[in-house]
């Protein structure tokens, strides 16, 4: 019987990565729950067994409920009734089955009713659910907003809200407004303190809010009158039970139809401040978005896998010119690149998730006791790695999901354009991944300082110290040659001293960096499990080589004055 987890042994490989031991030991705080809770693991092996079981159950639910429901959900979508959002009928069935399977409160400590799973496992669950239905994955995975409430809320707020999420209530993150998209400093939704009732009141409009009629909202609002930038913004918790927020409109979208995108009106809605005033955007929303970006990376990998599965199955069946199309070089070229991007992208996702796990767990431990000097050094190291890897994992995987969905349609020929085939839905669903939670352009903005200050280069040089299997050495040598080109390209761009030129070339440097990091990751994976990854390592490094050399040539040949060709085009377009 199909199972979205056990059908793909690559996932178990990432679960048994050497760094997982440290992740689990930290997460379980040396297994302090083992005598208090029946489901708490007694040691590392027990914890991993437990994760596998949950993944196995989820893989089954995905294959047998969520995926079979996905077409109906896509066709029906949600609708509006008297200011309330009603999901597609089968979304309720999906929600029910995830509640019965105990898939809520994934990351929360057991004392609040949670499962205390690390982010790496949460990302795997997200990947599986997204492969079955990317729209539903949004509805389910927004439960991770609770991490931000746990981190920055009071103990009273934790006790009030976390058990409700563990029982299956939904969440949303209400940030975007008509004039505040990529630039959230422009948020204007007003928060005023109501002295009489000792609470805050929210007034204004939010737009494009996924799952916007959820039970518990995290809301970014302007609490400091007269301010116009991020320093006047605070984060609030709105509880739907208190009322005051209506859904004005549900967007009609290209894809992810199962995921309701709502316009919300706040009319004197009662809210609680989460954390301190003025830190809403600077600290809390940054944490919220970093978590959500990893969620979109996992969603993207799920669709990369599903697109590859669909294309492979079709190519094995379809014959033309008396030959199965999978035997045509043009077709297996597409399929092998899809698989290589999937394997490399997934490796980047789980490496990032493990980094996030280590620093988040250490931060959590620091809430109870002082960290040792070694732990403080470890915290610093993994915070830096997680910060540097998150924009790469989100940006590259969201682009790969789109590329794989596009190629899946190409492999299907004309049938790919016909609504009966799943790949058209994957193509429509994937398009948003590189837009929400920060467009790819904004991931480049987040990554560029790590490119110019040498952070990535020093990470890459450390990665180069890892030995690879002898049969992969020549691929590693080829990757090492790319690192020299990246270093040269970074220096060339920095030396230009022209900010506009630097911004213009940033995307190319970002892709060169990501291509090299993913090459080194897949080489490492292929060294440990050649039966799973040797082919992809061979294909991916060749792909990276072509990309990096292309960008290198562009950057080295670029003259400052060339920027005018691009600006001129812009002006002509404006005039036309
Ligand atoms: C289906 C869907 C679901 C969503 N869910 C949520 C949600 O749950 N919660 C929420 O708060 N929001 C949500 N959003 C909003 C989403 O995060 C924003 O649409 C996104 O951040 C982009 O903002 P924008 O649409 O205003 O585009 P803009 O910011 O206007 O961007 C337009 C273009 O300009 C580029 N650009 C802008 N600034 C820069 C810059 N500094 N450098 C380079 N390029 C730049 C962008 O990359 C893009 O290409 C959702 C949106 C959609 C469509």
XYZ file of C-alpha atoms and ligand atoms in Angstrom:
629
model
C 0.000 0.000 0.000
C 1.269 3.488 -0.858
C 2.905 5.466 1.919
C 4.292 8.965 1.341
C 6.992 8.362 3.960
C 8.263 4.822 3.476
C 8.035 5.065 -0.332
C 10.932 7.547 -0.178
C 13.931 6.160 1.771
C 15.707 9.516 1.336
C 13.665 10.810 4.268
C 14.865 8.123 6.648
C 18.399 8.875 5.496
C 18.041 12.501 6.603
C 16.479 11.399 9.877
C 19.598 9.384 10.669
C 22.058 12.195 9.899
C 24.956 12.301 12.438
C 23.829 15.731 13.714
C 20.444 14.279 14.742
C 21.932 12.804 17.917
C 22.758 16.300 19.177
C 19.368 17.624 18.003
C 17.442 14.937 19.880
C 19.574 15.092 23.042
C 19.005 18.833 23.233
C 15.331 18.627 22.344
C 14.676 16.013 25.011
C 16.875 17.864 27.530
C 18.610 14.602 28.312
C 15.302 12.712 28.358
C 13.931 14.475 31.436
C 10.309 13.619 30.475
C 10.833 9.856 30.390
C 9.340 9.179 33.836
C 6.610 11.800 33.542
C 4.933 11.042 30.206
C 4.122 7.683 28.696
C 4.983 8.757 25.147
C 8.312 10.407 26.070
C 11.416 8.634 24.700
C 13.958 7.072 27.053
C 16.947 7.629 24.771
C 18.034 8.707 21.281
C 17.124 5.424 19.542
C 13.706 5.441 21.173
C 13.095 9.036 20.020
C 14.051 8.229 16.416
C 11.769 5.170 16.453
C 8.990 7.421 17.704
C 9.602 9.944 14.888
C 9.540 7.142 12.314
C 6.207 5.904 13.619
C 4.653 9.363 13.368
C 6.063 9.793 9.867
C 4.737 6.375 8.888
C 1.224 7.235 10.132
C 1.347 10.590 8.345
C 2.606 8.943 5.150
C -0.406 6.656 5.282
C -2.874 9.487 5.930
C -1.323 11.436 3.040
C -1.570 8.554 0.574
C -5.020 7.388 1.573
C -6.954 10.509 2.599
C -5.284 13.850 1.806
C -4.001 13.037 -1.710
C -7.261 11.373 -2.833
C -9.174 14.441 -1.524
C -6.896 16.963 -3.223
C -8.672 17.199 -6.567
C -12.089 17.785 -4.973
C -10.612 20.387 -2.634
C -8.953 22.113 -5.606
C -12.248 22.206 -7.525
C -14.464 23.302 -4.626
C -12.209 25.710 -2.681
C -13.411 27.686 0.353
C -16.280 30.183 0.356
C -17.681 33.052 2.412
C -20.891 32.949 4.478
C -21.882 35.963 6.606
C -18.347 37.129 7.236
C -17.084 33.621 7.991
C -14.842 31.407 5.838
C -16.069 27.884 5.103
C -13.448 25.402 3.903
C -13.993 23.013 0.984
C -15.936 20.000 2.352
C -13.023 17.610 2.155
C -10.704 20.009 3.976
C -12.841 19.260 7.067
C -12.208 15.556 6.479
C -8.450 16.256 6.205
C -8.507 18.278 9.416
C -10.395 15.537 11.193
C -7.976 12.829 10.142
C -4.919 14.879 11.219
C -6.542 15.485 14.619
C -7.326 11.795 15.065
C -3.746 10.936 14.089
C -2.497 13.347 16.768
C -0.713 15.666 14.324
C -1.318 18.918 16.205
C 0.945 20.634 18.725
C 3.877 18.929 17.007
C 6.632 21.164 18.366
C 5.157 22.027 21.750
C 6.469 20.677 25.088
C 4.570 17.742 26.564
C 3.486 19.762 29.598
C 1.082 21.688 27.317
C -0.118 18.570 25.510
C 2.371 18.691 22.629
C 4.589 16.062 20.999
C 7.912 17.907 21.508
C 9.168 17.002 18.028
C 12.154 18.848 16.540
C 11.834 21.134 13.561
C 13.530 18.536 11.360
C 10.677 16.089 11.956
C 8.070 18.838 11.609
C 9.623 19.758 8.246
C 9.393 16.115 7.136
C 5.711 15.987 8.083
C 5.203 19.261 6.199
C 6.944 17.820 3.147
C 4.691 14.738 3.143
C 1.468 16.697 3.584
C 2.501 19.209 0.893
C 3.215 16.377 -1.540
C -0.346 15.160 -0.951
C -1.923 18.636 -1.069
C 0.137 21.841 -0.845
C -2.933 23.946 -0.045
C -3.871 21.792 2.914
C -0.279 21.846 4.137
C -0.685 25.621 4.664
C -3.767 25.150 6.821
C -2.071 22.444 8.895
C 1.440 23.887 9.150
C 0.326 27.319 10.353
C 0.180 25.600 13.745
C 3.907 26.424 13.847
C 2.964 30.061 14.639
C 2.567 28.710 18.161
C 6.384 28.474 18.376
C 6.525 32.286 18.342
C 3.856 32.544 21.038
C 5.746 29.972 23.100
C 9.013 31.873 22.670
C 7.808 35.392 23.365
C 4.443 35.093 25.152
C 3.916 35.016 28.935
C 3.417 31.769 30.850
C -0.246 32.684 31.239
C -0.586 33.053 27.448
C 1.208 29.755 26.891
C -1.178 27.940 29.210
C -4.183 29.590 27.618
C -3.352 29.013 23.953
C -0.950 26.124 23.482
C -3.311 23.326 24.641
C -5.886 24.597 22.134
C -3.406 24.213 19.253
C -2.473 20.750 20.527
C -6.191 19.895 20.331
C -6.307 20.940 16.653
C -7.365 24.597 16.564
C -5.937 26.598 13.659
C -3.700 29.661 13.454
C -2.871 32.482 11.085
C -0.205 35.154 10.804
C -1.739 38.523 9.972
C 1.027 40.707 8.616
C 0.319 41.919 5.060
C -1.803 44.993 4.273
C -2.633 46.671 0.965
C 0.372 49.037 1.309
C 2.629 46.724 3.299
C 3.807 43.595 1.468
C 7.553 43.004 1.162
C 7.994 46.200 3.171
C 6.253 45.341 6.445
C 7.542 48.531 8.064
C 4.558 50.188 6.378
C 1.974 48.252 8.449
C -0.749 50.646 9.638
C -3.355 48.440 11.392
C -3.899 50.406 14.573
C -3.510 49.069 18.107
C -4.784 51.232 20.967
C -4.731 50.463 24.641
C -8.221 50.284 26.185
C -7.618 51.325 29.792
C -11.171 50.682 30.932
C -11.099 47.032 29.921
C -7.349 46.554 30.368
C -6.823 45.190 26.868
C -5.705 46.313 23.419
C -8.072 47.091 20.530
C -7.236 46.517 16.878
C -8.716 48.492 13.972
C -7.906 48.253 10.282
C -7.522 45.880 7.366
C -5.256 42.910 6.616
C -4.950 41.390 3.156
C -3.824 38.024 1.750
C -4.060 36.227 5.099
C -3.794 32.448 4.757
C -6.336 30.648 6.930
C -7.516 34.128 7.918
C -10.608 32.930 9.799
C -8.486 30.844 12.159
C -9.043 30.406 15.884
C -5.914 32.200 17.042
C -4.154 34.972 15.107
C -0.748 36.567 15.529
C -1.167 40.149 14.340
C 1.392 42.812 13.488
C -0.008 46.249 14.380
C 1.099 49.820 15.018
C 0.939 50.480 18.725
C 3.036 53.668 18.784
C 1.063 56.611 17.492
C 2.889 58.958 15.135
C 5.534 56.370 14.137
C 6.055 55.295 10.540
C 8.673 52.563 10.659
C 9.225 49.081 12.118
C 10.044 50.439 15.566
C 6.413 51.442 16.141
C 5.051 47.939 15.544
C 4.084 45.321 18.132
C 2.721 41.780 17.966
C -0.722 40.869 19.281
C -2.738 37.722 19.861
C -6.325 37.834 18.643
C -8.670 35.083 19.865
C -11.605 34.437 17.520
C -13.757 33.611 20.558
C -13.656 37.336 21.446
C -15.006 38.424 18.030
C -14.301 41.686 16.208
C -12.642 40.352 13.050
C -14.642 39.520 9.929
C -13.635 38.032 6.609
C -14.518 40.613 3.950
C -13.357 38.677 0.946
C -11.740 35.381 -0.053
C -9.295 35.645 -2.954
C -9.781 33.632 -6.161
C -6.358 32.252 -6.896
C -4.270 30.482 -9.506
C -3.444 27.617 -7.144
C -3.465 26.236 -3.578
C -7.252 26.437 -3.725
C -7.640 24.511 -0.472
C -5.794 27.257 1.389
C -8.147 30.197 2.046
C -6.557 33.625 1.422
C -8.607 36.219 3.266
C -9.078 39.936 3.530
C -9.887 40.766 7.140
C -11.520 43.767 8.796
C -10.670 44.472 12.422
C -13.349 46.490 14.204
C -12.307 47.283 17.747
C -11.148 43.670 18.088
C -9.929 42.797 21.575
C -6.306 41.593 21.590
C -3.451 40.733 23.937
C 0.056 42.099 23.555
C 2.593 39.303 22.930
C 6.007 40.169 24.396
C 6.991 43.848 24.588
C 5.771 46.755 22.511
C 7.973 47.960 19.607
C 9.631 44.569 19.091
C 6.817 43.223 16.905
C 8.586 43.415 13.570
C 12.203 43.718 14.617
C 12.227 40.584 16.768
C 9.013 38.536 16.864
C 7.900 38.666 13.228
C 11.464 37.980 12.127
C 11.384 34.776 14.215
C 7.892 33.945 12.930
C 8.914 34.460 9.304
C 12.133 32.461 9.605
C 10.090 29.496 10.846
C 7.517 30.009 8.106
C 10.242 30.259 5.438
C 11.495 26.836 6.379
C 7.873 25.652 6.185
C 7.669 26.902 2.588
C 10.989 25.181 1.802
C 9.434 21.909 3.056
C 6.223 22.596 1.109
C 8.377 23.136 -1.995
C 10.307 19.889 -1.528
C 6.997 18.011 -1.219
C 5.892 19.386 -4.583
C 9.336 18.753 -6.130
C 8.922 15.081 -5.152
C 5.327 14.787 -6.346
C 6.138 16.457 -9.682
C 9.030 14.040 -10.176
C 6.840 11.039 -9.282
C 4.156 12.100 -11.746
C 6.652 12.718 -14.548
C 8.519 9.456 -13.954
C 5.357 7.354 -13.886
C 4.091 8.931 -17.105
C 7.449 8.589 -18.903
C 7.568 4.874 -18.065
C 4.126 4.278 -19.592
C 3.967 6.588 -22.588
C 5.377 5.311 -25.891
C 6.119 7.297 -29.088
C 8.029 6.268 -32.225
C 7.738 2.685 -30.964
C 9.719 3.512 -27.821
C 8.883 4.346 -24.188
C 9.560 8.086 -23.897
C 11.751 7.522 -20.811
C 14.351 6.093 -23.221
C 14.726 9.398 -25.105
C 17.784 11.393 -23.916
C 15.769 14.657 -23.932
C 13.275 13.071 -21.518
C 15.723 11.374 -19.170
C 17.756 14.577 -19.092
C 14.688 16.358 -17.666
C 13.883 13.539 -15.245
C 17.421 13.227 -13.909
C 17.707 16.984 -13.339
C 14.351 16.986 -11.544
C 15.572 14.227 -9.234
C 18.940 15.920 -8.679
C 17.302 19.235 -7.749
C 14.941 17.364 -5.446
C 17.763 15.500 -3.682
C 20.013 18.559 -3.392
C 17.139 20.828 -2.354
C 15.964 18.349 0.257
C 19.475 18.036 1.645
C 19.651 21.820 2.023
C 16.237 21.853 3.711
C 17.134 19.266 6.355
C 20.605 20.657 6.971
C 18.946 24.020 7.662
C 16.285 22.395 9.871
C 18.965 20.687 11.976
C 20.826 23.984 12.410
C 17.579 25.674 13.452
C 16.867 22.839 15.878
C 20.199 23.120 17.640
C 20.080 26.852 18.241
C 16.370 26.907 19.129
C 16.843 24.070 21.647
C 19.797 25.865 23.227
C 17.749 29.064 23.449
C 15.007 27.071 25.142
C 17.424 25.542 27.637
C 18.718 29.066 28.359
C 15.196 29.944 29.591
C 15.673 27.459 32.471
C 19.362 27.750 33.261
C 22.576 29.516 32.338
C 24.316 27.959 29.333
C 27.884 26.693 29.744
C 30.596 28.546 27.756
C 30.724 25.581 25.291
C 26.948 25.744 24.837
C 27.122 29.501 24.260
C 29.727 28.959 21.530
C 27.532 26.253 20.008
C 24.490 28.553 20.131
C 26.393 31.275 18.312
C 27.690 28.870 15.662
C 24.301 27.347 14.833
C 22.405 30.660 14.952
C 24.788 31.964 12.296
C 24.438 28.823 10.180
C 20.631 28.813 10.436
C 20.409 32.519 9.561
C 22.652 32.012 6.545
C 20.989 28.805 5.291
C 17.289 29.744 5.710
C 17.082 32.228 2.786
C 18.919 29.719 0.567
C 16.627 26.820 1.535
C 13.471 28.863 0.954
C 14.557 30.664 -2.199
C 16.157 27.739 -4.016
C 13.525 25.144 -3.148
C 10.645 27.409 -4.075
C 12.288 27.974 -7.471
C 13.036 24.238 -7.873
C 9.417 23.339 -7.104
C 8.379 25.625 -9.959
C 11.017 24.184 -12.290
C 10.080 20.604 -11.462
C 6.370 21.314 -11.932
C 7.158 22.948 -15.294
C 9.266 19.972 -16.399
C 6.590 17.526 -15.208
C 4.188 19.173 -17.654
C 6.831 19.017 -20.413
C 7.290 15.277 -19.834
C 3.510 14.821 -20.114
C 3.378 16.624 -23.477
C -0.139 17.835 -24.338
C -1.663 15.755 -21.541
C 0.217 17.936 -19.062
C -1.963 20.872 -20.121
C -5.179 18.953 -19.519
C -6.969 19.415 -16.219
C -7.363 15.647 -15.557
C -3.635 15.324 -14.919
C -2.236 16.174 -11.516
C 0.833 17.982 -12.841
C -1.233 21.015 -13.880
C -2.317 21.467 -10.255
C 1.252 21.112 -9.015
C 2.291 23.767 -11.521
C -0.435 26.161 -10.346
C 0.184 25.416 -6.660
C 3.963 25.872 -6.876
C 3.758 29.375 -8.336
C 3.095 31.032 -4.983
C 6.017 29.376 -3.174
C 8.557 31.864 -4.511
C 6.300 34.794 -3.579
C 4.878 34.415 -0.083
C 6.999 34.511 3.065
C 9.272 36.828 1.152
C 9.755 36.668 -2.602
C 12.955 35.122 -3.970
C 14.205 38.679 -4.507
C 13.764 39.274 -0.778
C 15.576 36.007 0.058
C 18.478 37.425 -1.964
C 18.275 40.640 0.088
C 18.414 38.510 3.278
C 21.396 36.504 2.012
C 23.529 39.157 0.339
C 25.273 40.426 3.479
C 26.466 36.871 4.212
C 27.823 36.730 0.653
C 29.710 40.019 0.828
C 30.980 39.598 4.410
C 32.459 36.183 3.610
C 30.182 34.119 5.884
C 29.147 31.689 3.147
C 32.679 31.408 1.822
C 33.986 30.441 5.239
C 31.124 27.897 5.649
C 31.922 26.495 2.190
C 35.610 26.214 3.044
C 34.743 24.266 6.193
C 32.500 22.004 4.119
C 35.367 21.404 1.698
C 37.288 19.785 4.549
C 34.854 16.831 4.576
C 36.311 13.832 2.744
C 34.226 12.258 -0.021
C 34.217 8.699 -1.384
C 37.136 8.136 -3.840
C 34.767 7.707 -6.780
C 33.321 11.174 -6.044
C 36.680 12.935 -5.679
C 36.739 14.263 -9.238
C 33.288 15.830 -8.699
C 34.570 17.403 -5.515
C 37.585 18.815 -7.363
C 35.259 20.324 -9.923
C 33.197 21.881 -7.123
C 36.359 23.262 -5.497
C 37.171 25.005 -8.774
C 33.723 26.645 -8.619
C 34.488 28.011 -5.150
C 37.462 29.931 -6.572
C 35.153 31.428 -9.175
C 32.615 32.413 -6.526
C 35.319 34.127 -4.475
C 36.586 35.975 -7.534
C 33.046 37.007 -8.523
C 32.273 38.281 -4.993
C 35.475 40.359 -4.999
C 34.707 41.753 -8.459
C 31.227 42.839 -7.357
C 32.493 44.337 -4.078
C 35.280 46.220 -5.861
C 32.771 47.904 -8.179
C 31.741 50.079 -5.206
C 28.457 50.839 -6.967
C 25.431 49.852 -4.850
C 23.111 49.628 -7.827
C 25.497 47.237 -9.649
C 25.885 45.171 -6.481
C 22.097 44.869 -6.076
C 21.776 44.005 -9.743
C 24.307 41.167 -9.569
C 23.185 39.891 -6.144
C 20.814 37.208 -7.483
C 23.634 35.670 -9.525
C 25.973 35.552 -6.530
C 23.162 34.060 -4.433
C 22.567 31.267 -6.948
C 26.295 30.546 -7.306
C 26.545 30.248 -3.513
C 23.515 27.986 -3.223
C 24.597 25.787 -6.148
C 27.988 25.207 -4.520
C 26.560 24.527 -1.049
C 24.038 22.055 -2.473
C 26.789 20.357 -4.516
C 28.821 19.821 -1.359
C 25.791 18.576 0.563
C 24.812 16.059 -2.111
C 28.418 14.848 -2.358
C 28.371 14.253 1.384
C 25.048 12.385 1.097
C 26.357 10.295 -1.803
C 29.426 9.388 0.228
C 27.243 8.027 3.032
C 24.547 6.462 0.844
C 25.759 5.998 -2.761
C 22.817 3.731 -3.581
C 20.459 6.680 -2.941
C 22.445 9.698 -4.076
C 25.411 8.861 -6.366
C 23.424 9.517 -9.544
C 21.996 12.777 -8.269
C 25.444 13.928 -7.098
C 26.785 13.362 -10.606
C 23.898 15.191 -12.232
C 23.689 18.015 -9.691
C 27.387 18.929 -9.735
C 27.282 19.101 -13.542
C 24.162 21.276 -13.334
C 25.831 23.535 -10.732
C 28.943 23.784 -12.879
C 26.917 25.040 -15.850
C 25.031 27.544 -13.670
C 28.057 28.863 -11.783
C 30.155 29.203 -14.932
C 27.312 31.074 -16.651
C 26.922 33.533 -13.786
C 30.690 33.886 -13.447
C 31.040 34.806 -17.115
C 28.201 37.332 -16.801
C 29.681 39.000 -13.722
C 33.244 39.127 -15.036
C 32.100 40.647 -18.344
C 29.761 43.138 -16.698
C 30.810 46.792 -16.842
C 29.321 49.426 -14.581
C 27.876 51.285 -17.571
C 26.048 48.103 -18.729
C 23.456 48.770 -16.057
C 22.107 51.530 -18.315
C 20.868 48.942 -20.860
C 18.610 47.513 -18.212
C 17.475 50.864 -16.862
C 16.786 52.123 -20.380
C 14.513 49.165 -21.029
C 12.650 49.984 -17.851
C 12.158 53.599 -18.950
C 10.917 52.598 -22.400
C 8.415 50.252 -20.788
C 7.218 53.067 -18.530
C 6.854 55.483 -21.454
C 4.992 52.892 -23.537
C -1.789 33.082 -1.620
C -1.134 34.053 -0.702
C -1.040 33.757 0.645
C -0.458 34.669 1.526
N -0.447 34.403 2.882
C -0.063 35.382 3.749
C -0.233 35.213 5.162
O -0.673 34.175 5.640
N 0.091 36.249 5.971
C 0.589 37.417 5.498
O 0.831 38.317 6.286
N 0.783 37.591 4.166
C 0.475 36.617 3.284
N 0.626 36.792 1.928
C 1.264 38.006 1.435
C 2.642 37.741 0.850
O 3.555 37.444 1.877
C 3.031 38.963 0.010
O 2.190 38.952 -1.137
C 4.491 38.936 -0.401
O 5.315 39.128 0.728
C 4.826 40.003 -1.428
O 4.294 41.235 -1.092
P 3.416 42.047 -2.178
O 2.403 41.119 -2.698
O 2.952 43.310 -1.569
O 4.442 42.342 -3.335
P 5.427 43.585 -3.431
O 6.122 43.775 -2.136
O 4.701 44.759 -3.993
O 6.495 43.071 -4.490
C 6.327 43.209 -5.914
C 7.663 42.875 -6.606
O 8.689 43.791 -6.160
C 9.812 43.080 -5.661
N 10.412 43.807 -4.534
C 9.786 44.452 -3.511
N 10.698 44.967 -2.664
C 11.926 44.636 -3.146
C 13.278 44.887 -2.730
N 13.572 45.556 -1.622
N 14.271 44.376 -3.480
C 14.024 43.668 -4.604
N 12.772 43.412 -5.058
C 11.741 43.897 -4.337
C 9.238 41.747 -5.195
O 10.224 40.740 -5.150
C 8.194 41.482 -6.277
O 8.835 40.943 -7.400
C 0.076 35.877 1.023
C -0.004 36.170 -0.332
C -0.612 35.280 -1.187
C -0.726 35.649 -2.640
